[in-house]
Coordinates of N, CA, C and O in Angstrom, one line a residue:
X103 N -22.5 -42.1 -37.5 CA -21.8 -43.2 -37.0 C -22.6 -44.5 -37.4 O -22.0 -45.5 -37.7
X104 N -24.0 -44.3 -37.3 CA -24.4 -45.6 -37.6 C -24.6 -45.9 -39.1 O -24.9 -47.0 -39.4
X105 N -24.3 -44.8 -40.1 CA -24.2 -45.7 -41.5 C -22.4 -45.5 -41.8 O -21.9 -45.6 -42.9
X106 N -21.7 -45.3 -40.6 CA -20.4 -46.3 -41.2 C -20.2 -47.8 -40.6 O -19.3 -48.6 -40.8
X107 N -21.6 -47.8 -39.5 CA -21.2 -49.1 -39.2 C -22.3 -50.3 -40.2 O -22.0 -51.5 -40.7
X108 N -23.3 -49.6 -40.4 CA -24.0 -50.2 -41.4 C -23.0 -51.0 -42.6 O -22.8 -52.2 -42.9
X109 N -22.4 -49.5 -43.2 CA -21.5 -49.7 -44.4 C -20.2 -51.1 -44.0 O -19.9 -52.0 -44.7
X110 N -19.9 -50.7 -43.0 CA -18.6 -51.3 -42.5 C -19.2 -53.1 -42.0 O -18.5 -54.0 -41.7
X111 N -20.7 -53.1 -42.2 CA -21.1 -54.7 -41.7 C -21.4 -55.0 -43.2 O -21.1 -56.2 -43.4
X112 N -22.0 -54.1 -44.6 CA -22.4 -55.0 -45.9 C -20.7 -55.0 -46.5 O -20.7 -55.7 -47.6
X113 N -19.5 -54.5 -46.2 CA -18.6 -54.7 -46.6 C -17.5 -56.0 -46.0 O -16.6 -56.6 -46.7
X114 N -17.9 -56.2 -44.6 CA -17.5 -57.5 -44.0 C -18.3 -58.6 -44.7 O -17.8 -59.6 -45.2
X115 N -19.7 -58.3 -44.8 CA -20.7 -59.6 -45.3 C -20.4 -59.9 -46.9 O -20.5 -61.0 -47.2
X116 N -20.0 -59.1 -47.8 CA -18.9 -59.5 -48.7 C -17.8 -60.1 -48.8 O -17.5 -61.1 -49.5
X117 N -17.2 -59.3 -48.0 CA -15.9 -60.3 -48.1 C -16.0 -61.3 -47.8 O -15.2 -62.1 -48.3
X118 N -17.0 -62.0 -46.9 CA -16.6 -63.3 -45.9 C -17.9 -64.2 -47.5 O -17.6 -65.3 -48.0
X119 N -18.9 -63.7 -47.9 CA -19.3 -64.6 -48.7 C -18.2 -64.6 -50.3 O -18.2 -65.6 -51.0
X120 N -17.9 -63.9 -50.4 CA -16.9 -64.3 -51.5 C -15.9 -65.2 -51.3 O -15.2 -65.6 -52.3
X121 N -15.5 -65.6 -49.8 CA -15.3 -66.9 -49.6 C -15.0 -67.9 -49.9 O -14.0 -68.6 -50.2
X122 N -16.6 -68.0 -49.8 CA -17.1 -69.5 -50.7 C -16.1 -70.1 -51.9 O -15.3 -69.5 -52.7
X123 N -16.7 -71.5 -51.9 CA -15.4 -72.2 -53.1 C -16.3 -73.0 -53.9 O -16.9 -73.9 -53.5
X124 N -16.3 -72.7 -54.9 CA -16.7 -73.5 -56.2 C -16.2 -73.9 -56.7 O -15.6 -73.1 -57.5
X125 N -15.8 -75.4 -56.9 CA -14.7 -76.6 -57.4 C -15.3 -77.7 -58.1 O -16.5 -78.0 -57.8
X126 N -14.4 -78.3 -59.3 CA -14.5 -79.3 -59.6 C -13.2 -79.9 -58.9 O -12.1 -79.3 -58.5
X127 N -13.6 -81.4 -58.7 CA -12.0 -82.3 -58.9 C -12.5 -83.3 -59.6 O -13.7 -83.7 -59.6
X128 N -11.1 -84.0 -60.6 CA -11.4 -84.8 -61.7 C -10.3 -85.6 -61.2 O -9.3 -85.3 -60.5
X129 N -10.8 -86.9 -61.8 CA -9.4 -88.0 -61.3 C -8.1 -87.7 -61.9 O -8.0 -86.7 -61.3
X130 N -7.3 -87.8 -62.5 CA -6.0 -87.9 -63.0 C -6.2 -89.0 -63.7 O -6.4 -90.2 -63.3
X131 N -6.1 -88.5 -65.0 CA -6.4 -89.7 -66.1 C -7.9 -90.1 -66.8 O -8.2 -90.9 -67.6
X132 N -8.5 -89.3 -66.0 CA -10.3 -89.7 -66.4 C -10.1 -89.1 -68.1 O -9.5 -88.1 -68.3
X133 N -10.7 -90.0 -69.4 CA -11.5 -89.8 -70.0 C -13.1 -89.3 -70.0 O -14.0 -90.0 -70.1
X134 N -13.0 -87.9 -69.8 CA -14.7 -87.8 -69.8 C -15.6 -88.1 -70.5 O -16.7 -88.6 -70.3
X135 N -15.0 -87.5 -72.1 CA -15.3 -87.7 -73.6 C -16.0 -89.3 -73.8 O -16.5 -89.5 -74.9
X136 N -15.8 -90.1 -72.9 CA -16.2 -91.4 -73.3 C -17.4 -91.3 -72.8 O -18.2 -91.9 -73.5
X137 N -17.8 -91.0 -72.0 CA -19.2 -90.9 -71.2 C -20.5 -90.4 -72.1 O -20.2 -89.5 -72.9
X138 N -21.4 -90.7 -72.0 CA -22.4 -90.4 -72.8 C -23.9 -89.9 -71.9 O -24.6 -88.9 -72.1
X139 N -24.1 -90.9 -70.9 CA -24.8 -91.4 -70.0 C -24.6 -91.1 -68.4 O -23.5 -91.4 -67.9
X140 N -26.0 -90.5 -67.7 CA -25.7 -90.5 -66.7 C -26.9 -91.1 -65.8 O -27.9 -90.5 -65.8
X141 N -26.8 -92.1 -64.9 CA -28.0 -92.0 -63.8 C -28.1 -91.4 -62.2 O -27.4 -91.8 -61.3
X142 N -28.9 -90.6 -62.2 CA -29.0 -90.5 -60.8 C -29.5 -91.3 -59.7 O -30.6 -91.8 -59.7
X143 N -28.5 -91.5 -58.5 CA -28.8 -92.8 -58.0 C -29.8 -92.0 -56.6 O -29.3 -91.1 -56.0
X144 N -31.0 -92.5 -56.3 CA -31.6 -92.0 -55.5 C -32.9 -92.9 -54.6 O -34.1 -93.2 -54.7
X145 N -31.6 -93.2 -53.8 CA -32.1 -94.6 -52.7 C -32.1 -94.1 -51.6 O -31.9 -92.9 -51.4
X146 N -32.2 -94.9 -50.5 CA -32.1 -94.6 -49.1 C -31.4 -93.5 -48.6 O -31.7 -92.5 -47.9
X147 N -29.8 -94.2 -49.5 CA -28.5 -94.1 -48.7 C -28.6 -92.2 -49.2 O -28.5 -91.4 -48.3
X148 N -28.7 -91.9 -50.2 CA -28.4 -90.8 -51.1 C -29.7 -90.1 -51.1 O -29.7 -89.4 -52.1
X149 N -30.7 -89.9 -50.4 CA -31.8 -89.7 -50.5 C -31.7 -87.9 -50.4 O -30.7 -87.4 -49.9
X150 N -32.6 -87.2 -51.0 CA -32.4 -85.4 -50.1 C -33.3 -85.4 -48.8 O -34.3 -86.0 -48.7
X151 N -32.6 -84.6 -47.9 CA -33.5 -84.5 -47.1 C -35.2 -84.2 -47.4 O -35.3 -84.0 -48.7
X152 N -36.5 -84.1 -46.8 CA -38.0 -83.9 -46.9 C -37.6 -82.9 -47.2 O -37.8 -82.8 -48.4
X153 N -37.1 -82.0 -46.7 CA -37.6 -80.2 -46.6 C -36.2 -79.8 -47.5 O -35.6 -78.8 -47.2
X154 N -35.9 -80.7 -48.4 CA -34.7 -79.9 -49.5 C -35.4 -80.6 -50.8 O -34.8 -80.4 -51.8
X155 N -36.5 -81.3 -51.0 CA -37.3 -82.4 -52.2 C -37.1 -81.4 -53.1 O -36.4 -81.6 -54.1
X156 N -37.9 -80.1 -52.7 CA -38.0 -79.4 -53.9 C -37.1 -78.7 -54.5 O -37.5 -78.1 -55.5
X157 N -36.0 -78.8 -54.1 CA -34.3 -78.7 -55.1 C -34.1 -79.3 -55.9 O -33.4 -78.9 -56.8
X158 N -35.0 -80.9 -56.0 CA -34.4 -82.0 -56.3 C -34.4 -81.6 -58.2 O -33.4 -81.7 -58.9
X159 N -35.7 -81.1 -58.5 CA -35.8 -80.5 -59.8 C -34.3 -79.7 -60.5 O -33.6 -79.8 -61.5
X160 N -34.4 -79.1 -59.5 CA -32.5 -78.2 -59.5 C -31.4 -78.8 -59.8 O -30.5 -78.6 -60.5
X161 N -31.6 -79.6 -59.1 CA -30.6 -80.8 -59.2 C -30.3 -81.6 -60.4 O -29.2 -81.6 -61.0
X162 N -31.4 -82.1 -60.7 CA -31.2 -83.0 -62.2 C -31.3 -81.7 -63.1 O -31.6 -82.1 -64.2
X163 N -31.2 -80.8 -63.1 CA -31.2 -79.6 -64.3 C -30.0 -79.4 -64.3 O -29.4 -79.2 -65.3
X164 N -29.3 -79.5 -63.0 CA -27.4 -79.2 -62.9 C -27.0 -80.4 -63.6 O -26.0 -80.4 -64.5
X165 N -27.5 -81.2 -63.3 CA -26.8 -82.3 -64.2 C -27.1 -82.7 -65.4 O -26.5 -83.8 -65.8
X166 N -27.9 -82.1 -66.3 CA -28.3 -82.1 -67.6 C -27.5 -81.1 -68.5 O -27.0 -81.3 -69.7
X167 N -27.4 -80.1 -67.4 CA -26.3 -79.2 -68.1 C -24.8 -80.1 -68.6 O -24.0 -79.6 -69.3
X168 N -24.6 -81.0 -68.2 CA -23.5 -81.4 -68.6 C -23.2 -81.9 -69.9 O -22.1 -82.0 -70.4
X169 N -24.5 -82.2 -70.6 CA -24.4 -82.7 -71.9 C -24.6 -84.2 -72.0 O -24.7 -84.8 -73.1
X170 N -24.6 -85.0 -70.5 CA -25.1 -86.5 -70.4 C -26.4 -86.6 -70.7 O -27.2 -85.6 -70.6
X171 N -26.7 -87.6 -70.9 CA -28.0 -88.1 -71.4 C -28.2 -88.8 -69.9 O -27.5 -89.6 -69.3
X172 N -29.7 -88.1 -69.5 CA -29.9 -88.5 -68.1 C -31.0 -89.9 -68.4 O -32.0 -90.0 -69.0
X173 N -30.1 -90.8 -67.6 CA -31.0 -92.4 -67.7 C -31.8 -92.4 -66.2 O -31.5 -91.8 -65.2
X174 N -32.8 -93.1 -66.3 CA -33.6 -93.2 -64.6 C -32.6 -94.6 -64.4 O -32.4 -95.5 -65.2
X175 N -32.2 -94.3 -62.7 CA -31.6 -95.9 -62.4 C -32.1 -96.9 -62.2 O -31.4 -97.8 -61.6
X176 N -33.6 -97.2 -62.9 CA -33.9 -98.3 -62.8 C -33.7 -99.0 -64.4 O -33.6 -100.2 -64.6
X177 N -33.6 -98.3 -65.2 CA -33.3 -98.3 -66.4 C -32.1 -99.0 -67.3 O -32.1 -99.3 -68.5
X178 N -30.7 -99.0 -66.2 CA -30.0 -99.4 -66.4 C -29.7 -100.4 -66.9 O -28.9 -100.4 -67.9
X179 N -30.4 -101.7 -66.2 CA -30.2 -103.1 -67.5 C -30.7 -102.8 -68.7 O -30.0 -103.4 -69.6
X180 N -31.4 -102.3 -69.0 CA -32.3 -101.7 -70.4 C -30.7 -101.6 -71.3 O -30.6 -102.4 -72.2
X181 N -29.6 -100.7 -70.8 CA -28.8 -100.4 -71.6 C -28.0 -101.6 -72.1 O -28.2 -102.7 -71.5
X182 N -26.9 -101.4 -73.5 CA -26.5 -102.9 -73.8 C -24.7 -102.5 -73.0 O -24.3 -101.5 -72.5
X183 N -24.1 -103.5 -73.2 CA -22.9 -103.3 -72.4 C -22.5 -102.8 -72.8 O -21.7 -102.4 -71.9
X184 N -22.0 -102.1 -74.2 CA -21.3 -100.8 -74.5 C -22.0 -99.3 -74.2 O -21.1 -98.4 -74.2
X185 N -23.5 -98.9 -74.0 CA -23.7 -97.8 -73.0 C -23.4 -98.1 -71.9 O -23.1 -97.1 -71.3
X186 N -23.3 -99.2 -71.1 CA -23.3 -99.0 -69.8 C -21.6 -98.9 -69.5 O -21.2 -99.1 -68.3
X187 N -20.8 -98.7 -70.4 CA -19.3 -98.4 -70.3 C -19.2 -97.3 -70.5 O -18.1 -96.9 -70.2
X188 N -20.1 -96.3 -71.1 CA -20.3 -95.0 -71.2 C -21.5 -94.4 -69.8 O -22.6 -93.7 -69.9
X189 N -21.2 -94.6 -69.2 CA -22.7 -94.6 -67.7 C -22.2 -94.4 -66.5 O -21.8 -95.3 -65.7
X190 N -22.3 -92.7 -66.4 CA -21.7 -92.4 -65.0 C -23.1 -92.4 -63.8 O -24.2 -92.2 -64.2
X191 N -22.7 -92.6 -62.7 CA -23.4 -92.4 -61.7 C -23.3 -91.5 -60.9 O -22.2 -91.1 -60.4
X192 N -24.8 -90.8 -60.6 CA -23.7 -89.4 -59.7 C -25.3 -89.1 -58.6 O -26.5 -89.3 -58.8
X193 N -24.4 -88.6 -57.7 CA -24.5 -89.1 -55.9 C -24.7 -87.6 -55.7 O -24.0 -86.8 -56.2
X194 N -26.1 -87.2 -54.8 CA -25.8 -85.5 -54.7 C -25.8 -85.4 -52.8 O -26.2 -86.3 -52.1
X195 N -25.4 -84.4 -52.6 CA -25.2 -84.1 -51.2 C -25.0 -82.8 -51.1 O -24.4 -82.1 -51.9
X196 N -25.7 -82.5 -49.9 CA -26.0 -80.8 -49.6 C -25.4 -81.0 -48.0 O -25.5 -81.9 -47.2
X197 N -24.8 -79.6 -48.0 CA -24.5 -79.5 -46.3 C -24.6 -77.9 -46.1 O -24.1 -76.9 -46.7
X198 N -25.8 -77.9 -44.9 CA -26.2 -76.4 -44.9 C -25.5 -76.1 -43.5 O -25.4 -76.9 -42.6
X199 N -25.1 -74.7 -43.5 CA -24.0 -74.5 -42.4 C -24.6 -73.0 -42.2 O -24.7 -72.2 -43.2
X200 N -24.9 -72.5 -40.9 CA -25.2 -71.0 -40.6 C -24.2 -69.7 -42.1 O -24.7 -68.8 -42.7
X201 N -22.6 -70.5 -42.2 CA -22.4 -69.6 -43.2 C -21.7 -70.0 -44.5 O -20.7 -69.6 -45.0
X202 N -22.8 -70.9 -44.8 CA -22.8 -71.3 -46.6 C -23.7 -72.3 -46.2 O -24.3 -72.8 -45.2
X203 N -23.6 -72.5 -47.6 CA -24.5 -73.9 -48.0 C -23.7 -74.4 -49.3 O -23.3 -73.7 -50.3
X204 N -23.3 -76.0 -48.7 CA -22.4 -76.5 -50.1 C -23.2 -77.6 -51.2 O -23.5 -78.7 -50.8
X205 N -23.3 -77.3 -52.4 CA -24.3 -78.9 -53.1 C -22.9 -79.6 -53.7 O -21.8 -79.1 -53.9
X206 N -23.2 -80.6 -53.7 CA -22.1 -81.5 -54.1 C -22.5 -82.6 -54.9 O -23.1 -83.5 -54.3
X207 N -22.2 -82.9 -56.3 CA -22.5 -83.9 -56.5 C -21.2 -84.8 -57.8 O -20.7 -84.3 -58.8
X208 N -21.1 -85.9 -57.2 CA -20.3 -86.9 -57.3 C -20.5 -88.0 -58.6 O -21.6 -88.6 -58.5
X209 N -19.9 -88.3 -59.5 CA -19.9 -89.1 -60.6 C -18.7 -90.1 -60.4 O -17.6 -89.9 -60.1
X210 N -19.2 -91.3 -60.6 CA -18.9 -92.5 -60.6 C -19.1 -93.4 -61.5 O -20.3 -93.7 -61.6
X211 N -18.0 -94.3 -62.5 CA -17.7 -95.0 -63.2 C -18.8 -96.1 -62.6 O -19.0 -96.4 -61.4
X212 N -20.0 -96.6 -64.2 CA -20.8 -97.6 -63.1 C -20.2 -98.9 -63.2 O -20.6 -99.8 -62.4
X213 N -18.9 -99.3 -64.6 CA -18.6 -100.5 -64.2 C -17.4 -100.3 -63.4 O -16.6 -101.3 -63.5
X214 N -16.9 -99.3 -62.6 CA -15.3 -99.7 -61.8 C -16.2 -99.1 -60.4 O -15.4 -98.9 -59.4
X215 N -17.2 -98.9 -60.2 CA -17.6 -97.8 -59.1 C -16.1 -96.8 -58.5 O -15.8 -96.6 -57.4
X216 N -15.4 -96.4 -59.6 CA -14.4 -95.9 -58.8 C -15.1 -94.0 -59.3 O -15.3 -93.6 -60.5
X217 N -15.3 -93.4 -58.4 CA -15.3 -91.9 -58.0 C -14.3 -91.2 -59.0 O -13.1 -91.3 -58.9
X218 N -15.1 -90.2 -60.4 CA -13.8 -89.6 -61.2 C -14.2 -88.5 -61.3 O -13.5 -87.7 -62.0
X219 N -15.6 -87.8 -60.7 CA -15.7 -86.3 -60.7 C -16.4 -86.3 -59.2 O -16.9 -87.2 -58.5
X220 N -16.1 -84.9 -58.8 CA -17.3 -84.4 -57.7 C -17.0 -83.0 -57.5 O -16.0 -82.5 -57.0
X221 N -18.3 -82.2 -58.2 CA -18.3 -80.8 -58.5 C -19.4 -80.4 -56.9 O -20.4 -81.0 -56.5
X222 N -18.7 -79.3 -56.5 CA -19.3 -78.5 -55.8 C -19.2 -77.0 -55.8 O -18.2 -76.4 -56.1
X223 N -20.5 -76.5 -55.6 CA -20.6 -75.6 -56.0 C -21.2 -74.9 -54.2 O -22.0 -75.5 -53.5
X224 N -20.8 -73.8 -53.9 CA -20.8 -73.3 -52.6 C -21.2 -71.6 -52.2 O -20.3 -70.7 -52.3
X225 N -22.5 -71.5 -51.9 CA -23.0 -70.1 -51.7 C -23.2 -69.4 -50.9 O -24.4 -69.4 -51.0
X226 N -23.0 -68.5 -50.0 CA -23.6 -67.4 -48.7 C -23.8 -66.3 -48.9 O -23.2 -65.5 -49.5
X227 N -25.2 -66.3 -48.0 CA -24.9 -64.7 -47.7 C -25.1 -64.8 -46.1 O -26.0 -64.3 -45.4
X228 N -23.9 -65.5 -45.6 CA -24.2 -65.3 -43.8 C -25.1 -65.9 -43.2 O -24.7 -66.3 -42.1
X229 N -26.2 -66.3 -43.6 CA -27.6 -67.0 -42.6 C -28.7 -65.5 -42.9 O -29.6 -65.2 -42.2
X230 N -28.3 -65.0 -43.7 CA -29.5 -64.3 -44.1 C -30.9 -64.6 -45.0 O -32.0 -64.0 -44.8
X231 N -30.5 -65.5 -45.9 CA -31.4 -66.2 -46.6 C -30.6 -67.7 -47.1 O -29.7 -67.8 -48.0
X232 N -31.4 -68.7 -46.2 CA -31.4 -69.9 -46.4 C -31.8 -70.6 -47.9 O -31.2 -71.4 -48.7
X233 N -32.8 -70.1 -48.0 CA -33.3 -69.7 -50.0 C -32.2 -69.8 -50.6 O -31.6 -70.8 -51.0
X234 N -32.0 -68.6 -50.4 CA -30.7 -68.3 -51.8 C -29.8 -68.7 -51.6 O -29.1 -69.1 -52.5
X235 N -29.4 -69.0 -50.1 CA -28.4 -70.0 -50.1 C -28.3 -71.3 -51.2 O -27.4 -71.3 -52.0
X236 N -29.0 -72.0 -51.1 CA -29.7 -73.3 -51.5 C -29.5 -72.8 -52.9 O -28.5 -73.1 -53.5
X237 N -30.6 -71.9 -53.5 CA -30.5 -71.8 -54.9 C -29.2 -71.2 -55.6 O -29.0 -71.4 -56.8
X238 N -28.4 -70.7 -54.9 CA -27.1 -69.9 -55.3 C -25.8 -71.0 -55.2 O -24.7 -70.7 -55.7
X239 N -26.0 -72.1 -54.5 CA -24.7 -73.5 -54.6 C -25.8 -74.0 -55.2 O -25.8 -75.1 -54.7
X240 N -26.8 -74.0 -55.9 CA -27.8 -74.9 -57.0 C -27.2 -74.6 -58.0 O -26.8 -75.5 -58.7
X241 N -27.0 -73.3 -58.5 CA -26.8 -72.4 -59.7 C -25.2 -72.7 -59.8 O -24.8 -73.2 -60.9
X242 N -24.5 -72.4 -58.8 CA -22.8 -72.6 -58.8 C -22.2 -74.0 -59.4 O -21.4 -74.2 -60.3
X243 N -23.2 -75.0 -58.5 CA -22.8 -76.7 -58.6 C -23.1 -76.9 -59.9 O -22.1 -77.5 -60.4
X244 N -24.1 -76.6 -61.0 CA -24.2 -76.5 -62.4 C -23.2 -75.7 -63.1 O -23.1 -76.0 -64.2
X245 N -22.7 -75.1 -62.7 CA -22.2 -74.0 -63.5 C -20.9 -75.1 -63.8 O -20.3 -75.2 -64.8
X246 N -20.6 -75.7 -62.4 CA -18.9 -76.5 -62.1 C -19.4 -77.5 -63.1 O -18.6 -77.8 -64.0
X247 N -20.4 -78.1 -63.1 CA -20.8 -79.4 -64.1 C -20.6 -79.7 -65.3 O -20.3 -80.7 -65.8
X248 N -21.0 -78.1 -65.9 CA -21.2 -77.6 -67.4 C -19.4 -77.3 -67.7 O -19.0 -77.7 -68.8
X249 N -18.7 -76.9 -67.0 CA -17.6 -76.4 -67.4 C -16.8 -78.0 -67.4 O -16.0 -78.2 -68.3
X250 N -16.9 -78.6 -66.6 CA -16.4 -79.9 -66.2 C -16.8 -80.9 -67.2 O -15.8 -81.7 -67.5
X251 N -17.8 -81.2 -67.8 CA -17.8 -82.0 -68.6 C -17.7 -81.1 -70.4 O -17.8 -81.6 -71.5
X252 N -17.5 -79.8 -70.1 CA -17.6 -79.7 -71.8 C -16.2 -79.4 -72.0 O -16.1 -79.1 -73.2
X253 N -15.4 -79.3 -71.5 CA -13.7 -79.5 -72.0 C -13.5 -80.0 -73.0 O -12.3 -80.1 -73.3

């Protein structure tokens, strides 16, 4: 009795983490192909939490995968005004929830600030490991990045 209930709880804990949603959304009408450049904007507002810092590595690796050329945002005047018409901006956000953990990160036109990608990438295994949580919507949110900009 107790390894059908065993069985019968790693077969619920499947189902419910396969779940999870791993998405891009792209504007209607975005040119990505024009993009060259990306900075990560990382201020106050956009900051990671203390006790997520060390994702932050994770993070700019998801977003290298894209094939952008990662600029530091202080860097930006440095460019002439034809890179900076090729120069997305992109915004990361994590939301940890007992069942998933979602990373999300957002690209933005830096001369229209208008929002033309935001890939998220979404992992559980239940609240069993908070880790892998983290690293498994680390690994997903890249994966959405890489497929999203190499079309």
């Amino acid at each position: 009795m107790k390894k059908y209930i065993f069985l019968s709880y790693i077969f619920l804990s499947m189902m419910l983490a396969s779940c999870t949603v791993s998405q891009s959304v792209v504007s209607q009408g975005a040119d990505l192909t024009k993009y060259k450049y990306v900075a990560v904007l990382d201020n106050d507002t956009y900051r990671l939490p203390h006790e997520l810092v060390q994702y932050q590595i994770q993070l700019y690796d998801a977003v290298e995968q894209s094939g952008l050329t990662l600029i530091n945002q202080y860097r930006i005047n440095d460019l002439t005004l034809e890179e900076q018409s090729s120069l997305l901006l992109a915004r990361f956000g994590i939301g940890i929830r007992p069942e998933e953990t979602i990373v999300t990160v957002n690209f933005i036109d830096f001369n229209t600030g208008r929002p033309l990608v935001s890939c998220q990438g979404a992992y559980s295994t239940l609240g069993i490991s908070a880790n892998s949580d983290i690293k498994g919507a680390l690994k997903r949110v890249g994966e959405q990045i890489s497929i999203t900009f190499t079309k």
